[in-house]
Amino acid sequence: MTAAIEIKNLQKSYDDTVALRGIDLTIKPGEFYGLLGPNGAGKTTTIGIITGLVKLQSGSVSVFGKDIIKDYRFTRSKIGVSPQEFTSDWFFSIEKLLIFQAGYYGIPKKVAQPRVNKVMKKLGLYEKRDDKIRFLSGGMKRRFMIAKSLVNDPDILILDEPTGVLTPQETERLFEILESMREQGVTIILITHKLQEIMAITNNVSVMRAGAMVAHRETAQTTREELAELMVGRQVLLRVEKTPAQPGDVVLRTENLTKIDDAGVTRLDHVSFELRAGEIVGVAGVTGNGQSELLEVLSGIQAPDYGNWTIHNRVVDQDHPSNPEEIRELNLAHVPEDRQRMGIISKFAARETAILGYHHDPTYTGPVLLKTDAIVADTEGKMDRFDIRPPNPRLTSDSFSGGNQQKLVLAREIERRPDILLIGQPTRGVDIGAIEFIHQQLVQMR
Ligand code: ADP
């Protein structure tokens, strides 16, 4: 039987960074394949090469027996991909963008429309088809990204971290869709850090580490513990070790905090709570229910419309709004939930992202110019302490994997030793080794 995907001795370097060191992988048609690996293992690069987004340097890839370079039209038409990061921050509607996507595959509009309708219905997007992408909640955006990967009716579907922002119900629904696609013969590759998802729905799993394939397993023959160890290269604690909290004084208090968005929708509705020193307060909820607005109000990005909140005796309300700079000076640090949009600046060097917001600090700047040497040294220290790879402060921020970008943002905020840390989705898209590390950091700060 011809393999759905056959990869032989794939190698790839970006300047000095070796991303892939000779990868072999065979995926049979109709398989539900899991691809695991810590951040920076080379998963995205591998997928990029398969789909033609990343240039192949050495080795070969064939899709249903056809070479991805020689027969790229054929091979690309067979594959649908839903990448990890959202790419469409545009003003277009769901429907319009899906039609565009079909156009990319050369599918004429007449043929595309019924197909797009079908896909939108499948993912529960049909009612929202006229909504602009940039205003969608995280979960809806993710569904859109999945819909986008389905418009060409692919025989191979590749999903990179599809469930990061989905609710358990949305995840279950997605898995049902995937299961039915597999029954129709579609080959599915799932990249995720969520081991329980790998265990629940894949048949086979491969583990990558540092640009190499380190193991192949039949899912039924392995365990979460074994996979975690294969990924990280050592035993990993799958739960957080901590002593009971000993909460101290109240350091932040909100009273009837209310926020109404531009469309007139009440996003925060009289939210009151207290936060004490030495405790971690979790806010749970389906995305789109005000968590983002809560973070934006408390970090000074938006003013409340009603109610107030207090930090170190500074009362913030509609008439006395604040701003992120003042809030930072009050020793509140913020790790935003959307690191791509608010945590980093993609095209800035890592050393610049590592000081964003604190760049006026005399450690980093003289009267006119930034102190580049000091910033580089500082970033190198952060990269060492947070195990950020590759440890090169000069690379642009977007050349790091999602998990490493997240660690860069965390290092920036945590190392200021804030009194209060606001943190949205601390471990989204982050591998288990890094999750363990982040949890330990947070418990230690507590
Ligand atoms: P994963 O998807 O498993 O997290 P990636 O394929 O994104 O891993 O990255 C593999 C390695 O290649 C990492 O060391 C990463 O920093 C590097 N890398 C990826 N993309 C680029 C790029 N555009 N420029 C420079 N280095 C890159």
Tab-separated table of C-alpha atoms and ligand atoms in Angstrom:
chain	number	residue	atom	x	y	z
A	1	MET	CA	0.000	0.000	0.000
A	2	THR	CA	1.318	3.494	-0.852
A	3	ALA	CA	1.932	5.537	2.262
A	4	ALA	CA	-0.108	8.695	2.804
A	5	ILE	CA	3.096	10.414	3.832
A	6	GLU	CA	6.601	9.072	3.505
A	7	ILE	CA	9.474	11.118	4.869
A	8	LYS	CA	13.066	10.064	4.309
A	9	ASN	CA	16.131	11.526	5.955
A	10	LEU	CA	14.720	15.034	6.186
A	11	GLN	CA	17.234	17.652	7.252
A	12	LYS	CA	16.838	21.371	7.737
A	13	SER	CA	18.824	24.253	9.185
A	14	TYR	CA	17.934	27.889	9.698
A	15	ASP	CA	21.245	29.756	9.633
A	16	ASP	CA	23.046	28.356	12.689
A	17	THR	CA	20.081	26.433	14.087
A	18	VAL	CA	19.710	22.819	13.086
A	19	ALA	CA	15.966	22.186	13.129
A	20	LEU	CA	15.818	18.658	11.658
A	21	ARG	CA	18.590	16.092	11.809
A	22	GLY	CA	17.504	13.384	9.425
A	23	ILE	CA	13.896	12.409	10.046
A	24	ASP	CA	12.150	9.295	8.781
A	25	LEU	CA	8.436	8.789	9.127
A	26	THR	CA	5.825	6.689	7.348
A	27	ILE	CA	2.139	7.304	7.871
A	28	LYS	CA	-0.331	4.920	6.304
A	29	PRO	CA	-3.622	6.024	4.754
A	30	GLY	CA	-6.468	6.221	7.246
A	31	GLU	CA	-4.244	6.419	10.280
A	32	PHE	CA	-4.872	8.756	13.158
A	33	TYR	CA	-1.353	9.735	13.967
A	34	GLY	CA	-0.073	11.686	16.962
A	35	LEU	CA	3.079	13.758	16.690
A	36	LEU	CA	4.589	14.745	20.004
A	37	GLY	CA	7.650	16.667	21.027
A	38	PRO	CA	8.746	19.516	23.264
A	39	ASN	CA	8.811	23.069	21.931
A	40	GLY	CA	11.566	23.436	19.370
A	41	ALA	CA	11.634	19.722	18.515
A	42	GLY	CA	11.008	20.452	14.839
A	43	LYS	CA	7.324	19.529	14.445
A	44	THR	CA	6.248	22.786	12.813
A	45	THR	CA	9.241	22.717	10.497
A	46	THR	CA	8.405	19.165	9.418
A	47	ILE	CA	4.795	20.107	8.720
A	48	GLY	CA	5.937	23.268	6.948
A	49	ILE	CA	8.092	21.215	4.600
A	50	ILE	CA	5.310	18.726	3.892
A	51	THR	CA	2.941	21.541	2.977
A	52	GLY	CA	5.479	23.542	0.990
A	53	LEU	CA	5.686	26.528	3.351
A	54	VAL	CA	9.230	25.742	4.416
A	55	LYS	CA	11.902	25.042	1.845
A	56	LEU	CA	13.179	21.494	1.700
A	57	GLN	CA	16.960	21.320	1.984
A	58	SER	CA	17.807	17.659	2.035
A	59	GLY	CA	15.895	14.395	2.130
A	60	SER	CA	12.585	13.624	0.499
A	61	VAL	CA	8.878	13.734	1.217
A	62	SER	CA	6.181	12.026	-0.788
A	63	VAL	CA	2.430	12.217	-0.435
A	64	PHE	CA	0.491	9.254	-1.791
A	65	GLY	CA	3.627	8.262	-3.673
A	66	LYS	CA	4.198	11.642	-5.322
A	67	ASP	CA	7.149	13.863	-4.592
A	68	ILE	CA	6.221	17.147	-2.877
A	69	ILE	CA	8.600	19.139	-5.065
A	70	LYS	CA	7.951	17.576	-8.465
A	71	ASP	CA	4.222	17.126	-7.979
A	72	TYR	CA	3.528	19.983	-5.635
A	73	ARG	CA	0.148	20.811	-7.140
A	74	PHE	CA	-1.069	17.301	-6.536
A	75	THR	CA	0.434	16.941	-3.064
A	76	ARG	CA	-0.785	20.330	-1.809
A	77	SER	CA	-4.294	19.651	-3.009
A	78	LYS	CA	-4.380	16.533	-0.848
A	79	ILE	CA	-3.476	18.219	2.410
A	80	GLY	CA	-5.376	20.498	4.774
A	81	VAL	CA	-3.527	22.188	7.614
A	82	SER	CA	-4.685	24.049	10.686
A	83	PRO	CA	-1.611	25.803	12.101
A	84	GLN	CA	-1.137	26.533	15.763
A	85	GLU	CA	-1.084	30.315	15.669
A	86	PHE	CA	-3.985	32.294	14.282
A	87	THR	CA	-2.967	33.896	11.051
A	88	SER	CA	-6.053	35.806	10.077
A	89	ASP	CA	-6.426	38.951	12.058
A	90	TRP	CA	-8.378	40.591	9.298
A	91	PHE	CA	-11.534	42.477	8.637
A	92	PHE	CA	-13.067	39.782	6.446
A	93	SER	CA	-15.944	37.563	7.425
A	94	ILE	CA	-15.692	33.840	8.075
A	95	GLU	CA	-17.503	33.002	4.861
A	96	LYS	CA	-15.445	35.316	2.669
A	97	LEU	CA	-12.150	34.009	3.969
A	98	LEU	CA	-13.209	30.407	3.455
A	99	ILE	CA	-14.105	31.194	-0.142
A	100	PHE	CA	-10.679	32.853	-0.555
A	101	GLN	CA	-9.061	29.759	0.872
A	102	ALA	CA	-10.870	27.600	-1.669
A	103	GLY	CA	-9.583	29.967	-4.345
A	104	TYR	CA	-6.050	29.251	-3.161
A	105	TYR	CA	-6.654	25.647	-4.155
A	106	GLY	CA	-8.017	26.757	-7.496
A	107	ILE	CA	-11.589	25.824	-6.585
A	108	PRO	CA	-13.978	28.138	-8.459
A	109	LYS	CA	-16.487	30.075	-6.385
A	110	LYS	CA	-19.477	28.135	-7.708
A	111	VAL	CA	-18.043	24.871	-6.480
A	112	ALA	CA	-16.627	26.442	-3.342
A	113	GLN	CA	-19.854	27.932	-1.983
A	114	PRO	CA	-21.723	24.697	-1.189
A	115	ARG	CA	-18.528	23.195	0.162
A	116	VAL	CA	-17.873	26.182	2.385
A	117	ASN	CA	-21.460	26.047	3.614
A	118	LYS	CA	-21.044	22.398	4.478
A	119	VAL	CA	-17.817	23.012	6.363
A	120	MET	CA	-19.301	25.957	8.264
A	121	LYS	CA	-22.274	23.837	9.297
A	122	LYS	CA	-20.012	21.021	10.387
A	123	LEU	CA	-18.101	23.309	12.728
A	124	GLY	CA	-21.070	25.299	13.968
A	125	LEU	CA	-19.952	28.470	12.204
A	126	TYR	CA	-22.843	28.844	9.791
A	127	GLU	CA	-24.878	31.190	11.980
A	128	LYS	CA	-21.822	33.371	12.423
A	129	ARG	CA	-20.705	33.336	8.796
A	130	ASP	CA	-20.871	37.125	8.413
A	131	ASP	CA	-18.840	37.838	11.552
A	132	LYS	CA	-15.439	39.381	11.054
A	133	ILE	CA	-12.570	37.110	12.059
A	134	ARG	CA	-10.817	39.639	14.231
A	135	PHE	CA	-13.810	39.979	16.520
A	136	LEU	CA	-14.275	36.262	17.114
A	137	SER	CA	-13.489	34.689	20.476
A	138	GLY	CA	-10.517	32.353	20.699
A	139	GLY	CA	-12.654	29.236	20.446
A	140	MET	CA	-14.506	30.510	17.389
A	141	LYS	CA	-11.245	31.578	15.739
A	142	ARG	CA	-9.903	28.106	16.290
A	143	ARG	CA	-13.004	26.582	14.717
A	144	PHE	CA	-12.507	28.911	11.778
A	145	MET	CA	-8.888	27.757	11.428
A	146	ILE	CA	-10.085	24.152	11.353
A	147	ALA	CA	-12.779	24.999	8.817
A	148	LYS	CA	-10.098	26.594	6.658
A	149	SER	CA	-8.145	23.347	6.606
A	150	LEU	CA	-11.217	21.461	5.369
A	151	VAL	CA	-12.346	23.495	2.346
A	152	ASN	CA	-10.258	21.498	-0.119
A	153	ASP	CA	-11.740	18.219	1.128
A	154	PRO	CA	-8.298	16.968	2.117
A	155	ASP	CA	-7.244	13.338	2.220
A	156	ILE	CA	-4.694	14.257	4.834
A	157	LEU	CA	-5.557	16.611	7.655
A	158	ILE	CA	-2.868	18.095	9.868
A	159	LEU	CA	-3.873	19.847	13.078
A	160	ASP	CA	-1.332	21.710	15.190
A	161	GLU	CA	-2.547	22.234	18.766
A	162	PRO	CA	-6.185	22.516	17.736
A	163	THR	CA	-7.742	22.393	21.186
A	164	GLY	CA	-5.727	25.015	23.122
A	165	VAL	CA	-8.617	27.446	23.529
A	166	LEU	CA	-11.534	25.091	22.983
A	167	THR	CA	-13.915	24.238	25.781
A	168	PRO	CA	-14.269	20.572	26.727
A	169	GLN	CA	-17.550	20.512	24.757
A	170	GLU	CA	-15.964	22.065	21.668
A	171	THR	CA	-13.084	19.629	21.929
A	172	GLU	CA	-15.441	16.686	22.145
A	173	ARG	CA	-17.342	17.949	19.118
A	174	LEU	CA	-14.096	18.365	17.167
A	175	PHE	CA	-13.033	14.844	18.018
A	176	GLU	CA	-16.362	13.523	16.797
A	177	ILE	CA	-15.819	15.326	13.508
A	178	LEU	CA	-12.297	13.935	13.245
A	179	GLU	CA	-13.477	10.451	14.069
A	180	SER	CA	-16.103	10.575	11.323
A	181	MET	CA	-13.529	11.873	8.853
A	182	ARG	CA	-11.242	9.038	9.729
A	183	GLU	CA	-14.061	6.598	9.117
A	184	GLN	CA	-14.321	8.098	5.644
A	185	GLY	CA	-10.651	7.286	5.108
A	186	VAL	CA	-9.008	10.624	5.863
A	187	THR	CA	-5.507	10.392	7.333
A	188	ILE	CA	-5.157	12.638	10.356
A	189	ILE	CA	-2.047	13.962	12.042
A	190	LEU	CA	-2.527	15.583	15.409
A	191	ILE	CA	0.176	17.654	17.046
A	192	THR	CA	-0.571	18.419	20.649
A	193	HIS	CA	0.993	18.659	24.056
A	194	LYS	CA	-2.095	17.177	25.637
A	195	LEU	CA	-1.160	13.601	26.297
A	196	GLN	CA	-4.664	12.590	27.241
A	197	GLU	CA	-5.829	13.599	23.747
A	198	ILE	CA	-3.092	11.530	22.141
A	199	MET	CA	-4.089	8.589	24.308
A	200	ALA	CA	-7.794	9.045	23.603
A	201	ILE	CA	-7.915	9.351	19.843
A	202	THR	CA	-4.722	8.369	18.015
A	203	ASN	CA	-3.647	4.889	16.852
A	204	ASN	CA	0.031	5.611	16.514
A	205	VAL	CA	2.316	8.193	17.947
A	206	SER	CA	5.810	9.432	17.163
A	207	VAL	CA	7.944	11.483	19.488
A	208	MET	CA	10.415	14.102	18.284
A	209	ARG	CA	13.133	15.755	20.301
A	210	ALA	CA	15.805	18.243	19.227
A	211	GLY	CA	15.210	17.659	15.532
A	212	ALA	CA	15.246	13.873	15.678
A	213	MET	CA	12.593	11.158	15.798
A	214	VAL	CA	13.215	9.442	19.116
A	215	ALA	CA	10.400	6.893	19.277
A	216	HIS	CA	7.401	5.388	17.527
A	217	ARG	CA	4.693	3.667	19.533
A	218	GLU	CA	1.329	2.132	19.022
A	219	THR	CA	-0.867	4.265	21.227
A	220	ALA	CA	-2.478	1.247	22.872
A	221	GLN	CA	0.969	-0.015	23.880
A	222	THR	CA	2.151	3.096	25.694
A	223	THR	CA	1.243	5.336	28.653
A	224	ARG	CA	1.153	9.058	29.355
A	225	GLU	CA	4.120	8.665	31.681
A	226	GLU	CA	6.217	6.943	29.049
A	227	LEU	CA	5.353	9.543	26.409
A	228	ALA	CA	6.163	12.392	28.799
A	229	GLU	CA	9.523	10.870	29.537
A	230	LEU	CA	10.278	10.263	25.854
A	231	MET	CA	9.436	13.872	25.069
A	232	VAL	CA	11.442	15.554	27.738
A	233	GLY	CA	14.231	13.010	28.109
A	234	ARG	CA	13.726	12.633	31.855
A	235	GLN	CA	10.938	11.795	34.264
A	236	VAL	CA	8.302	14.514	34.470
A	237	LEU	CA	5.909	15.327	37.268
A	238	LEU	CA	2.456	15.290	35.755
A	239	ARG	CA	1.066	17.107	38.782
A	240	VAL	CA	2.175	20.203	40.683
A	241	GLU	CA	3.903	19.708	44.035
A	242	LYS	CA	2.973	22.391	46.497
A	243	THR	CA	2.359	23.166	50.138
A	244	PRO	CA	-0.872	24.849	51.267
A	245	ALA	CA	-1.047	28.596	50.576
A	246	GLN	CA	-0.729	31.066	53.429
A	247	PRO	CA	-2.605	34.096	52.198
A	248	GLY	CA	-1.639	37.483	53.684
A	249	ASP	CA	-3.108	40.945	53.208
A	250	VAL	CA	-5.471	41.917	50.446
A	251	VAL	CA	-3.388	43.405	47.628
A	252	LEU	CA	-5.993	43.862	44.956
A	253	ARG	CA	-9.714	44.404	45.245
A	254	THR	CA	-12.354	44.833	42.589
A	255	GLU	CA	-15.790	46.254	43.279
A	256	ASN	CA	-18.614	45.821	40.806
A	257	LEU	CA	-16.190	45.986	37.933
A	258	THR	CA	-18.210	46.410	34.752
A	259	LYS	CA	-17.030	46.631	31.177
A	260	ILE	CA	-19.163	47.140	28.111
A	261	ASP	CA	-17.509	46.556	24.754
A	262	ASP	CA	-17.732	48.664	21.589
A	263	ALA	CA	-20.676	46.636	20.372
A	264	GLY	CA	-22.575	47.406	23.576
A	265	VAL	CA	-22.216	43.920	25.020
A	266	THR	CA	-21.602	43.717	28.754
A	267	ARG	CA	-18.371	41.770	29.105
A	268	LEU	CA	-17.837	42.206	32.831
A	269	ASP	CA	-20.931	42.461	34.942
A	270	HIS	CA	-20.357	43.721	38.495
A	271	VAL	CA	-17.339	41.573	39.205
A	272	SER	CA	-16.112	41.795	42.788
A	273	PHE	CA	-13.295	39.811	44.356
A	274	GLU	CA	-10.226	40.124	46.496
A	275	LEU	CA	-6.748	38.869	45.933
A	276	ARG	CA	-4.394	38.300	48.841
A	277	ALA	CA	-0.640	38.191	48.897
A	278	GLY	CA	0.691	34.653	48.726
A	279	GLU	CA	-2.256	33.081	46.973
A	280	ILE	CA	-3.091	32.056	43.443
A	281	VAL	CA	-6.637	32.811	42.363
A	282	GLY	CA	-7.816	30.944	39.300
A	283	VAL	CA	-10.470	32.282	36.969
A	284	ALA	CA	-12.217	29.526	35.040
A	285	GLY	CA	-14.659	29.899	32.204
A	286	VAL	CA	-15.442	29.293	28.591
A	287	THR	CA	-13.459	31.722	26.397
A	288	GLY	CA	-15.402	34.811	25.480
A	289	ASN	CA	-17.029	35.242	28.882
A	290	GLY	CA	-15.057	38.225	30.091
A	291	GLN	CA	-11.721	36.746	31.113
A	292	SER	CA	-9.865	38.744	28.445
A	293	GLU	CA	-11.622	41.940	29.464
A	294	LEU	CA	-10.851	41.309	33.115
A	295	LEU	CA	-7.153	41.039	32.319
A	296	GLU	CA	-7.265	44.117	30.096
A	297	VAL	CA	-8.972	46.217	32.747
A	298	LEU	CA	-6.637	45.084	35.529
A	299	SER	CA	-3.540	45.692	33.435
A	300	GLY	CA	-4.642	49.235	32.583
A	301	ILE	CA	-5.284	48.630	28.908
A	302	GLN	CA	-8.982	49.462	29.262
A	303	ALA	CA	-10.849	51.550	31.794
A	304	PRO	CA	-13.891	50.057	33.508
A	305	ASP	CA	-17.275	51.513	32.585
A	306	TYR	CA	-18.569	51.147	36.081
A	307	GLY	CA	-17.210	50.023	39.429
A	308	ASN	CA	-13.588	50.246	40.438
A	309	TRP	CA	-10.549	48.337	41.436
A	310	THR	CA	-7.772	49.111	43.868
A	311	ILE	CA	-4.097	48.300	43.872
A	312	HIS	CA	-1.766	49.712	46.543
A	313	ASN	CA	-4.348	52.375	47.479
A	314	ARG	CA	-4.649	53.538	43.888
A	315	VAL	CA	-8.306	53.399	42.951
A	316	VAL	CA	-8.956	52.935	39.246
A	317	ASP	CA	-12.393	53.733	37.905
A	318	GLN	CA	-14.051	55.354	34.919
A	319	ASP	CA	-13.072	58.861	35.980
A	320	HIS	CA	-9.596	57.893	37.142
A	321	PRO	CA	-8.385	55.510	34.475
A	322	SER	CA	-4.917	54.125	34.457
A	323	ASN	CA	-2.534	52.862	31.802
A	324	PRO	CA	-0.187	49.907	31.481
A	325	GLU	CA	2.867	51.988	32.334
A	326	GLU	CA	1.436	53.208	35.636
A	327	ILE	CA	0.192	49.735	36.485
A	328	ARG	CA	3.648	48.296	35.869
A	329	GLU	CA	5.099	50.956	38.172
A	330	LEU	CA	2.630	49.837	40.828
A	331	ASN	CA	4.367	46.489	40.538
A	332	LEU	CA	1.715	44.551	38.752
A	333	ALA	CA	3.050	42.433	35.898
A	334	HIS	CA	0.925	41.023	33.108
A	335	VAL	CA	1.456	37.984	30.933
A	336	PRO	CA	-1.222	38.428	28.265
A	337	GLU	CA	-3.229	35.468	27.083
A	338	ASP	CA	-2.561	36.211	23.411
A	339	ARG	CA	1.211	36.305	23.319
A	340	GLN	CA	1.378	36.828	19.544
A	341	ARG	CA	-0.756	39.917	19.596
A	342	MET	CA	0.108	41.429	22.955
A	343	GLY	CA	3.110	39.701	24.476
A	344	ILE	CA	5.747	40.052	21.831
A	345	ILE	CA	6.484	42.032	18.690
A	346	SER	CA	7.173	39.353	16.093
A	347	LYS	CA	9.774	41.164	14.077
A	348	PHE	CA	11.637	42.599	17.046
A	349	ALA	CA	14.706	40.727	18.248
A	350	ALA	CA	14.217	38.504	21.282
A	351	ARG	CA	16.340	40.915	23.322
A	352	GLU	CA	13.839	43.675	22.539
A	353	THR	CA	10.815	41.545	23.349
A	354	ALA	CA	12.559	40.632	26.607
A	355	ILE	CA	12.434	44.250	27.817
A	356	LEU	CA	9.183	45.482	26.261
A	357	GLY	CA	7.396	47.772	28.662
A	358	TYR	CA	10.481	48.082	30.852
A	359	HIS	CA	12.655	49.653	28.185
A	360	HIS	CA	12.742	53.018	30.004
A	361	ASP	CA	14.575	51.386	32.886
A	362	PRO	CA	18.072	52.922	33.238
A	363	THR	CA	19.505	49.403	33.202
A	364	TYR	CA	18.399	49.160	29.585
A	365	THR	CA	18.582	52.698	28.260
A	366	GLY	CA	20.765	55.761	28.404
A	367	PRO	CA	19.419	59.263	27.708
A	368	VAL	CA	19.158	58.560	23.987
A	369	LEU	CA	20.154	55.066	22.973
A	370	LEU	CA	19.363	51.629	24.297
A	371	LYS	CA	22.254	49.905	26.025
A	372	THR	CA	22.455	46.987	23.645
A	373	ASP	CA	25.250	45.140	25.428
A	374	ALA	CA	23.446	45.291	28.756
A	375	ILE	CA	20.192	44.150	27.141
A	376	VAL	CA	21.877	41.248	25.388
A	377	ALA	CA	23.568	40.152	28.619
A	378	ASP	CA	20.277	40.445	30.512
A	379	THR	CA	18.407	38.448	27.870
A	380	GLU	CA	21.106	35.785	27.820
A	381	GLY	CA	20.622	35.395	31.568
A	382	LYS	CA	16.872	35.024	31.119
A	383	MET	CA	17.348	32.521	28.326
A	384	ASP	CA	19.629	30.490	30.541
A	385	ARG	CA	17.390	30.551	33.628
A	386	PHE	CA	14.227	29.798	31.649
A	387	ASP	CA	15.883	27.367	29.277
A	388	ILE	CA	14.776	29.304	26.207
A	389	ARG	CA	15.948	27.789	22.957
A	390	PRO	CA	17.787	28.650	20.824
A	391	PRO	CA	19.562	30.900	23.388
A	392	ASN	CA	20.237	33.671	20.916
A	393	PRO	CA	18.917	37.150	21.854
A	394	ARG	CA	19.506	38.436	18.337
A	395	LEU	CA	16.953	36.226	16.563
A	396	THR	CA	13.604	37.771	15.775
A	397	SER	CA	10.904	36.903	18.300
A	398	ASP	CA	8.866	34.958	15.774
A	399	SER	CA	11.697	32.553	15.011
A	400	PHE	CA	11.087	30.956	18.416
A	401	SER	CA	8.491	28.255	18.910
A	402	GLY	CA	5.302	29.194	20.780
A	403	GLY	CA	6.485	27.688	24.053
A	404	ASN	CA	9.791	29.501	23.896
A	405	GLN	CA	8.046	32.791	23.113
A	406	GLN	CA	5.888	32.179	26.156
A	407	LYS	CA	8.940	31.575	28.329
A	408	LEU	CA	10.476	34.787	27.032
A	409	VAL	CA	7.382	36.750	28.079
A	410	LEU	CA	7.233	34.958	31.435
A	411	ALA	CA	10.913	35.639	32.104
A	412	ARG	CA	10.376	39.322	31.339
A	413	GLU	CA	7.449	39.635	33.712
A	414	ILE	CA	8.443	37.242	36.499
A	415	GLU	CA	11.980	38.527	36.878
A	416	ARG	CA	10.694	42.002	37.716
A	417	ARG	CA	9.597	40.374	40.984
A	418	PRO	CA	6.118	41.917	40.810
A	419	ASP	CA	3.800	42.042	43.822
A	420	ILE	CA	0.963	40.873	41.648
A	421	LEU	CA	1.157	38.782	38.524
A	422	LEU	CA	-1.765	38.609	36.126
A	423	ILE	CA	-1.367	35.715	33.824
A	424	GLY	CA	-3.677	34.604	31.022
A	425	GLN	CA	-3.384	31.043	29.734
A	426	PRO	CA	0.126	30.497	31.117
A	427	THR	CA	0.718	27.144	29.471
A	428	ARG	CA	-1.238	27.329	26.224
A	429	GLY	CA	0.694	25.549	23.499
A	430	VAL	CA	3.565	24.846	25.850
A	431	ASP	CA	5.163	21.414	26.209
A	432	ILE	CA	5.002	19.368	29.389
A	433	GLY	CA	8.589	20.001	30.415
A	434	ALA	CA	7.904	23.725	30.202
A	435	ILE	CA	4.507	23.370	31.898
A	436	GLU	CA	6.202	21.725	34.851
A	437	PHE	CA	8.736	24.572	34.922
A	438	ILE	CA	6.100	27.323	34.677
A	439	HIS	CA	3.983	25.777	37.414
A	440	GLN	CA	7.023	25.498	39.659
A	441	GLN	CA	7.891	29.159	39.026
A	442	LEU	CA	4.368	30.273	39.875
A	443	VAL	CA	4.185	28.203	43.046
A	444	GLN	CA	7.594	29.540	44.067
A	445	MET	CA	6.448	33.137	43.515
A	446	ARG	CA	3.347	32.426	45.556
B	1	ADP	P1	8.297	22.735	17.247
B	1	ADP	O1	7.207	22.963	16.267
B	1	ADP	O2	8.506	21.301	17.557
B	1	ADP	O3	8.137	23.557	18.485
B	1	ADP	P2	9.948	24.137	15.310
B	1	ADP	O4	9.896	23.344	14.060
B	1	ADP	O5	9.106	25.366	15.399
B	1	ADP	O6	9.677	23.195	16.560
B	1	ADP	O7	11.448	24.601	15.562
B	1	ADP	C1	12.576	23.755	15.430
B	1	ADP	C2	13.845	24.603	15.601
B	1	ADP	O8	13.999	25.485	14.498
B	1	ADP	C3	13.830	25.475	16.844
B	1	ADP	O9	15.134	25.495	17.372
B	1	ADP	C4	13.432	26.828	16.293
B	1	ADP	O10	13.925	27.864	17.111
B	1	ADP	C5	14.066	26.832	14.920
B	1	ADP	N1	13.298	27.655	13.969
B	1	ADP	C6	12.037	27.447	13.550
B	1	ADP	N2	11.653	28.382	12.656
B	1	ADP	C7	12.718	29.211	12.511
B	1	ADP	C8	12.979	30.384	11.702
B	1	ADP	N3	12.036	30.878	10.872
B	1	ADP	N4	14.189	30.965	11.823
B	1	ADP	C9	15.144	30.482	12.652
B	1	ADP	N5	14.966	29.377	13.415
B	1	ADP	C10	13.784	28.753	13.358
